[in-house]
């Protein structure tokens, strides 16, 4: 397994591999790897000749009041996990390498970045789109892998890839959960024991809502009100940022629950900001 920190080295290597006819798969992450990342790496390994992992805590996607400084990092363990998943190349650039002194270019995806997480994290998806755009140019993979846990991120990246004609296939994999339903996340490390006990309420709320829809509920307002009440009662330490029922493609709130809908929520629980969602075909 190679660990590469320079852009030119990475670009030269993947260009050579492409010329040799190797299929390159790529998993972008911010490190502190868990089994959610593991599932992306397994698919990447299975579906490609070369498996590339990037680890980069991207400062541009963090707001000034957010957790950039405290974001968990563990290079040693990440390298071990990457070896276990048979990663061929880790791209591990520094901030200086990715954003040198005079850096002026950002990617803005319109409309779909203004809602859900984008509403409370202004500039977040500008940072995400920019770094993913840069990484795709550096690594030039045939396939790139994302987790459904970050549903809006998947929609934004698909849009960017389509609009900018980036020659890559975007693959989205299901959310990996703890036994009690909590979606795996590097930020779960922030939870105290008591907060951790309440955290499964996010997924319980989504499952409750799914059951209501299956029973015939079609009114998104009534449903999201019910979800907020349920969530508050099971997670009293949490502060709801949003609970929404949106069109899975446009991310616009639906007027009636029909077709493919995304039920999504975000909750502040202690130092952590947790998100979760389910995608439903009604
Ligand atoms: P991150 O390191 O948090 O930026 O995540 C890197 C990639 O892993 C993103 O595509 C995430 O959506 C994905 N991911 C994070 N947590 C999970 C999870 N629990 N299940 C599946 N994918 C995940």
Short mmCIF file of C-alpha atoms and ligand atoms in Angstrom, two decimals:
data_model
loop_
_atom_site.label_atom_id
_atom_site.label_comp_id
_atom_site.label_asym_id
_atom_site.label_seq_id
_atom_site.Cartn_x
_atom_site.Cartn_y
_atom_site.Cartn_z
CA UNK A 1 0.00 0.00 0.00
CA UNK A 2 1.34 3.41 -1.04
CA UNK A 3 0.74 6.61 0.91
CA UNK A 4 0.98 9.63 -1.37
CA UNK A 5 0.96 13.24 -0.19
CA UNK A 6 1.81 15.17 -3.37
CA UNK A 7 -0.73 16.02 -6.10
CA UNK A 8 1.66 15.57 -9.03
CA UNK A 9 2.80 12.15 -7.76
CA UNK A 10 -0.81 11.03 -7.39
CA UNK A 11 -1.83 12.36 -10.82
CA UNK A 12 1.15 10.77 -12.57
CA UNK A 13 0.47 7.42 -10.93
CA UNK A 14 -3.24 7.22 -11.75
CA UNK A 15 -2.60 8.45 -15.30
CA UNK A 16 -0.07 5.65 -15.75
CA UNK A 17 -2.51 3.11 -14.28
CA UNK A 18 -5.26 4.31 -16.61
CA UNK A 19 -2.95 3.98 -19.62
CA UNK A 20 -2.31 0.39 -18.56
CA UNK A 21 -6.07 -0.21 -18.67
CA UNK A 22 -6.62 -0.53 -14.90
CA UNK A 23 -10.02 0.46 -13.51
CA UNK A 24 -9.66 2.88 -10.63
CA UNK A 25 -12.13 3.17 -7.74
CA UNK A 26 -11.97 6.03 -5.26
CA UNK A 27 -13.36 6.60 -1.74
CA UNK A 28 -13.02 10.18 -0.43
CA UNK A 29 -13.11 10.52 3.38
CA UNK A 30 -12.09 12.75 6.26
CA UNK A 31 -10.50 9.80 8.07
CA UNK A 32 -11.15 8.43 11.57
CA UNK A 33 -12.38 5.43 9.64
CA UNK A 34 -15.22 3.17 10.77
CA UNK A 35 -17.25 0.35 9.21
CA UNK A 36 -19.32 2.85 7.19
CA UNK A 37 -16.14 3.82 5.35
CA UNK A 38 -15.26 0.10 5.40
CA UNK A 39 -18.35 -0.76 3.39
CA UNK A 40 -17.42 1.81 0.72
CA UNK A 41 -13.86 0.47 0.61
CA UNK A 42 -15.11 -3.12 0.22
CA UNK A 43 -17.33 -2.17 -2.74
CA UNK A 44 -14.45 -0.18 -4.23
CA UNK A 45 -12.10 -3.14 -3.86
CA UNK A 46 -14.63 -5.54 -5.39
CA UNK A 47 -15.57 -3.42 -8.40
CA UNK A 48 -12.19 -2.03 -9.48
CA UNK A 49 -8.59 -3.07 -10.16
CA UNK A 50 -7.11 -0.29 -8.07
CA UNK A 51 -8.63 0.99 -4.82
CA UNK A 52 -7.77 4.56 -3.80
CA UNK A 53 -8.72 6.12 -0.45
CA UNK A 54 -8.25 9.80 0.34
CA UNK A 55 -8.04 11.13 3.87
CA UNK A 56 -8.35 14.89 4.14
CA UNK A 57 -10.16 16.98 6.74
CA UNK A 58 -11.28 19.69 4.36
CA UNK A 59 -11.19 23.08 6.13
CA UNK A 60 -13.28 24.75 3.43
CA UNK A 61 -16.42 22.76 4.32
CA UNK A 62 -16.36 23.76 8.01
CA UNK A 63 -18.05 26.95 9.21
CA UNK A 64 -16.13 29.30 11.54
CA UNK A 65 -18.04 28.02 14.60
CA UNK A 66 -17.73 24.36 13.63
CA UNK A 67 -15.51 21.50 14.78
CA UNK A 68 -12.56 21.70 12.34
CA UNK A 69 -9.99 21.85 15.18
CA UNK A 70 -11.55 19.09 17.26
CA UNK A 71 -12.54 16.80 14.36
CA UNK A 72 -11.22 13.34 15.39
CA UNK A 73 -8.07 12.16 13.65
CA UNK A 74 -6.16 8.86 13.96
CA UNK A 75 -3.71 8.30 11.13
CA UNK A 76 -2.23 5.08 12.56
CA UNK A 77 -5.57 3.33 12.89
CA UNK A 78 -6.75 4.63 9.50
CA UNK A 79 -3.69 3.15 7.82
CA UNK A 80 -4.33 -0.19 9.57
CA UNK A 81 -7.97 -0.23 8.50
CA UNK A 82 -7.02 0.73 4.93
CA UNK A 83 -4.56 -2.20 4.82
CA UNK A 84 -7.28 -4.52 6.09
CA UNK A 85 -9.55 -3.38 3.26
CA UNK A 86 -6.77 -3.98 0.71
CA UNK A 87 -6.51 -0.34 -0.32
CA UNK A 88 -3.75 0.15 -2.90
CA UNK A 89 -3.17 3.87 -2.49
CA UNK A 90 -3.95 6.36 0.28
CA UNK A 91 -3.92 9.97 -0.88
CA UNK A 92 -3.10 11.93 2.26
CA UNK A 93 -2.50 15.59 1.34
CA UNK A 94 -1.89 18.47 3.75
CA UNK A 95 -4.01 21.63 3.77
CA UNK A 96 -1.12 23.53 2.15
CA UNK A 97 -0.97 21.04 -0.70
CA UNK A 98 -4.73 21.24 -1.36
CA UNK A 99 -5.11 25.00 -0.76
CA UNK A 100 -1.80 26.74 -1.42
CA UNK A 101 -1.32 30.44 -0.64
CA UNK A 102 -3.25 31.94 -3.53
CA UNK A 103 -6.34 29.79 -3.83
CA UNK A 104 -9.38 31.42 -5.48
CA UNK A 105 -11.61 28.85 -7.17
CA UNK A 106 -14.71 27.26 -5.63
CA UNK A 107 -17.56 25.14 -7.00
CA UNK A 108 -21.07 26.32 -6.21
CA UNK A 109 -23.97 23.96 -6.89
CA UNK A 110 -27.16 26.02 -6.93
CA UNK A 111 -30.59 25.45 -5.28
CA UNK A 112 -30.11 21.96 -3.80
CA UNK A 113 -27.40 23.28 -1.47
CA UNK A 114 -29.69 25.87 0.16
CA UNK A 115 -31.94 23.43 2.01
CA UNK A 116 -31.55 20.72 4.71
CA UNK A 117 -27.93 20.76 6.02
CA UNK A 118 -27.05 23.60 3.63
CA UNK A 119 -29.53 25.91 5.38
CA UNK A 120 -27.80 25.64 8.74
CA UNK A 121 -24.27 25.19 7.37
CA UNK A 122 -23.81 28.02 4.85
CA UNK A 123 -20.85 27.34 2.60
CA UNK A 124 -20.64 23.69 3.62
CA UNK A 125 -21.55 22.23 0.24
CA UNK A 126 -19.41 24.79 -1.57
CA UNK A 127 -16.52 23.30 0.38
CA UNK A 128 -17.63 19.73 -0.30
CA UNK A 129 -18.16 20.28 -4.04
CA UNK A 130 -14.84 22.09 -4.33
CA UNK A 131 -12.79 19.43 -2.58
CA UNK A 132 -14.52 16.52 -4.35
CA UNK A 133 -14.05 18.32 -7.69
CA UNK A 134 -10.35 18.75 -6.92
CA UNK A 135 -9.95 15.14 -5.77
CA UNK A 136 -11.67 13.82 -8.90
CA UNK A 137 -9.24 15.83 -11.04
CA UNK A 138 -6.27 14.59 -9.05
CA UNK A 139 -7.23 10.92 -8.89
CA UNK A 140 -9.25 10.59 -12.11
CA UNK A 141 -11.11 7.47 -10.99
CA UNK A 142 -13.59 5.47 -13.04
CA UNK A 143 -15.89 5.14 -10.02
CA UNK A 144 -16.30 7.20 -6.85
CA UNK A 145 -18.09 5.96 -3.72
CA UNK A 146 -20.30 7.81 -1.24
CA UNK A 147 -22.56 6.81 1.67
CA UNK A 148 -26.32 7.35 1.71
CA UNK A 149 -25.90 8.63 5.28
CA UNK A 150 -24.93 11.97 3.75
CA UNK A 151 -27.91 11.97 1.39
CA UNK A 152 -27.70 15.62 0.39
CA UNK A 153 -23.99 15.28 -0.34
CA UNK A 154 -24.80 12.45 -2.76
CA UNK A 155 -27.40 14.56 -4.58
CA UNK A 156 -25.02 17.54 -4.77
CA UNK A 157 -22.12 15.45 -6.10
CA UNK A 158 -24.30 13.71 -8.71
CA UNK A 159 -25.49 17.13 -9.90
CA UNK A 160 -21.95 18.52 -10.05
CA UNK A 161 -20.66 15.47 -11.95
CA UNK A 162 -23.52 15.82 -14.43
CA UNK A 163 -23.28 19.59 -14.85
CA UNK A 164 -19.49 19.72 -15.17
CA UNK A 165 -19.35 16.59 -17.38
CA UNK A 166 -16.90 14.85 -15.06
CA UNK A 167 -16.20 11.37 -16.49
CA UNK A 168 -16.80 9.32 -13.35
CA UNK A 169 -19.55 6.98 -12.16
CA UNK A 170 -21.02 7.98 -8.79
CA UNK A 171 -21.87 4.96 -6.61
CA UNK A 172 -23.95 5.37 -3.43
CA UNK A 173 -23.97 2.68 -0.73
CA UNK A 174 -26.46 2.13 2.11
CA UNK A 175 -25.93 3.57 5.59
CA UNK A 176 -24.08 1.26 7.98
CA UNK A 177 -25.54 1.27 11.51
CA UNK A 178 -24.75 0.13 15.02
CA UNK A 179 -26.91 -2.73 16.33
CA UNK A 180 -29.25 -0.22 17.97
CA UNK A 181 -29.74 1.69 14.70
CA UNK A 182 -27.40 4.64 15.23
CA UNK A 183 -25.70 5.50 11.93
CA UNK A 184 -21.92 5.12 12.22
CA UNK A 185 -20.19 8.49 12.14
CA UNK A 186 -16.78 9.81 13.12
CA UNK A 187 -18.66 12.45 15.12
CA UNK A 188 -20.28 9.81 17.37
CA UNK A 189 -16.96 10.01 19.24
CA UNK A 190 -18.18 13.34 20.70
CA UNK A 191 -21.16 11.73 22.48
CA UNK A 192 -21.17 11.22 26.25
CA UNK A 193 -22.51 7.91 27.53
CA UNK A 194 -25.92 9.44 28.28
CA UNK A 195 -26.12 11.15 24.90
CA UNK A 196 -25.12 7.91 23.21
CA UNK A 197 -28.08 6.20 24.89
CA UNK A 198 -30.46 8.74 23.37
CA UNK A 199 -28.86 8.82 19.92
CA UNK A 200 -30.69 5.76 18.48
CA UNK A 201 -33.84 7.92 18.65
CA UNK A 202 -32.92 9.44 15.28
CA UNK A 203 -33.29 6.16 13.43
CA UNK A 204 -36.27 5.11 15.57
CA UNK A 205 -37.99 8.31 14.47
CA UNK A 206 -37.33 7.55 10.81
CA UNK A 207 -38.61 3.98 11.19
CA UNK A 208 -41.72 5.22 12.99
CA UNK A 209 -42.36 7.68 10.15
CA UNK A 210 -41.83 4.98 7.56
CA UNK A 211 -44.42 2.80 9.32
CA UNK A 212 -46.88 5.74 9.34
CA UNK A 213 -46.38 6.21 5.59
CA UNK A 214 -46.87 2.50 4.95
CA UNK A 215 -50.08 2.79 6.96
CA UNK A 216 -51.26 5.49 4.57
CA UNK A 217 -50.06 8.83 5.94
CA UNK A 218 -49.68 11.24 3.01
CA UNK A 219 -49.47 14.63 4.71
CA UNK A 220 -45.84 15.71 5.16
CA UNK A 221 -46.73 18.43 7.72
CA UNK A 222 -48.56 16.05 9.98
CA UNK A 223 -45.80 13.48 9.57
CA UNK A 224 -42.89 15.81 10.37
CA UNK A 225 -44.76 17.20 13.40
CA UNK A 226 -45.25 13.68 14.65
CA UNK A 227 -41.59 12.91 14.02
CA UNK A 228 -40.41 15.98 15.93
CA UNK A 229 -42.60 15.08 18.93
CA UNK A 230 -41.40 11.49 18.91
CA UNK A 231 -37.77 12.56 18.60
CA UNK A 232 -38.05 15.11 21.42
CA UNK A 233 -39.59 12.53 23.74
CA UNK A 234 -36.91 9.89 23.05
CA UNK A 235 -33.98 12.27 22.82
CA UNK A 236 -34.68 15.01 25.39
CA UNK A 237 -31.06 16.21 25.41
CA UNK A 238 -31.15 16.80 21.66
CA UNK A 239 -32.01 19.98 19.77
CA UNK A 240 -33.68 19.40 16.45
CA UNK A 241 -32.18 21.36 13.56
CA UNK A 242 -34.60 20.03 10.98
CA UNK A 243 -37.00 17.21 10.29
CA UNK A 244 -38.04 17.18 6.63
CA UNK A 245 -39.80 15.18 3.99
CA UNK A 246 -38.41 16.12 0.57
CA UNK A 247 -38.34 14.99 -3.03
CA UNK A 248 -35.32 12.70 -3.25
CA UNK A 249 -33.99 14.35 -6.41
CA UNK A 250 -34.81 18.03 -6.11
CA UNK A 251 -34.68 18.08 -2.28
CA UNK A 252 -37.76 20.33 -2.34
CA UNK A 253 -40.33 19.75 0.40
CA UNK A 254 -43.14 17.57 -0.91
CA UNK A 255 -46.78 18.62 -0.68
CA UNK A 256 -47.98 15.05 -0.63
CA UNK A 257 -46.01 11.94 0.26
CA UNK A 258 -45.78 10.12 -3.06
CA UNK A 259 -43.06 8.77 -5.36
CA UNK A 260 -39.50 8.68 -4.02
CA UNK A 261 -39.21 10.73 -0.88
CA UNK A 262 -36.32 11.38 1.47
CA UNK A 263 -37.08 11.63 5.17
CA UNK A 264 -34.15 13.45 6.71
CA UNK A 265 -33.28 14.92 10.08
CA UNK A 266 -30.46 16.68 11.89
CA UNK A 267 -30.08 16.95 15.64
CA UNK A 268 -27.56 18.67 17.88
CA UNK A 269 -26.76 16.37 20.75
CA UNK A 270 -24.11 17.71 23.10
CA UNK A 271 -21.00 18.47 21.04
CA UNK A 272 -22.20 16.34 18.14
CA UNK A 273 -24.36 17.26 15.20
CA UNK A 274 -25.99 14.04 14.02
CA UNK A 275 -27.80 13.44 10.73
CA UNK A 276 -29.76 10.50 9.41
CA UNK A 277 -32.27 9.72 6.66
CA UNK A 278 -34.26 7.04 4.90
CA UNK A 279 -35.13 6.92 1.22
CA UNK A 280 -38.64 5.59 0.56
CA UNK A 281 -40.49 4.58 -2.57
CA UNK A 282 -44.15 5.20 -1.82
P1 LIG B 1 -16.64 11.34 6.07
O1 LIG B 1 -15.30 10.77 6.43
O2 LIG B 1 -17.57 11.48 7.24
O3 LIG B 1 -16.56 12.57 5.22
O4 LIG B 1 -17.34 10.24 5.15
C1 LIG B 1 -16.72 9.73 4.00
C2 LIG B 1 -17.72 8.90 3.23
O5 LIG B 1 -18.19 7.83 4.06
C3 LIG B 1 -18.96 9.71 2.81
O6 LIG B 1 -19.34 9.32 1.51
C4 LIG B 1 -19.99 9.28 3.83
O7 LIG B 1 -21.31 9.38 3.36
C5 LIG B 1 -19.61 7.84 4.06
N1 LIG B 1 -20.14 7.38 5.35
C6 LIG B 1 -19.98 7.96 6.57
N2 LIG B 1 -20.68 7.29 7.51
C7 LIG B 1 -21.30 6.26 6.87
C8 LIG B 1 -22.16 5.20 7.29
N3 LIG B 1 -22.55 5.08 8.55
N4 LIG B 1 -22.61 4.34 6.35
C9 LIG B 1 -22.23 4.46 5.05
N5 LIG B 1 -21.41 5.43 4.60
C10 LIG B 1 -20.94 6.32 5.49
#
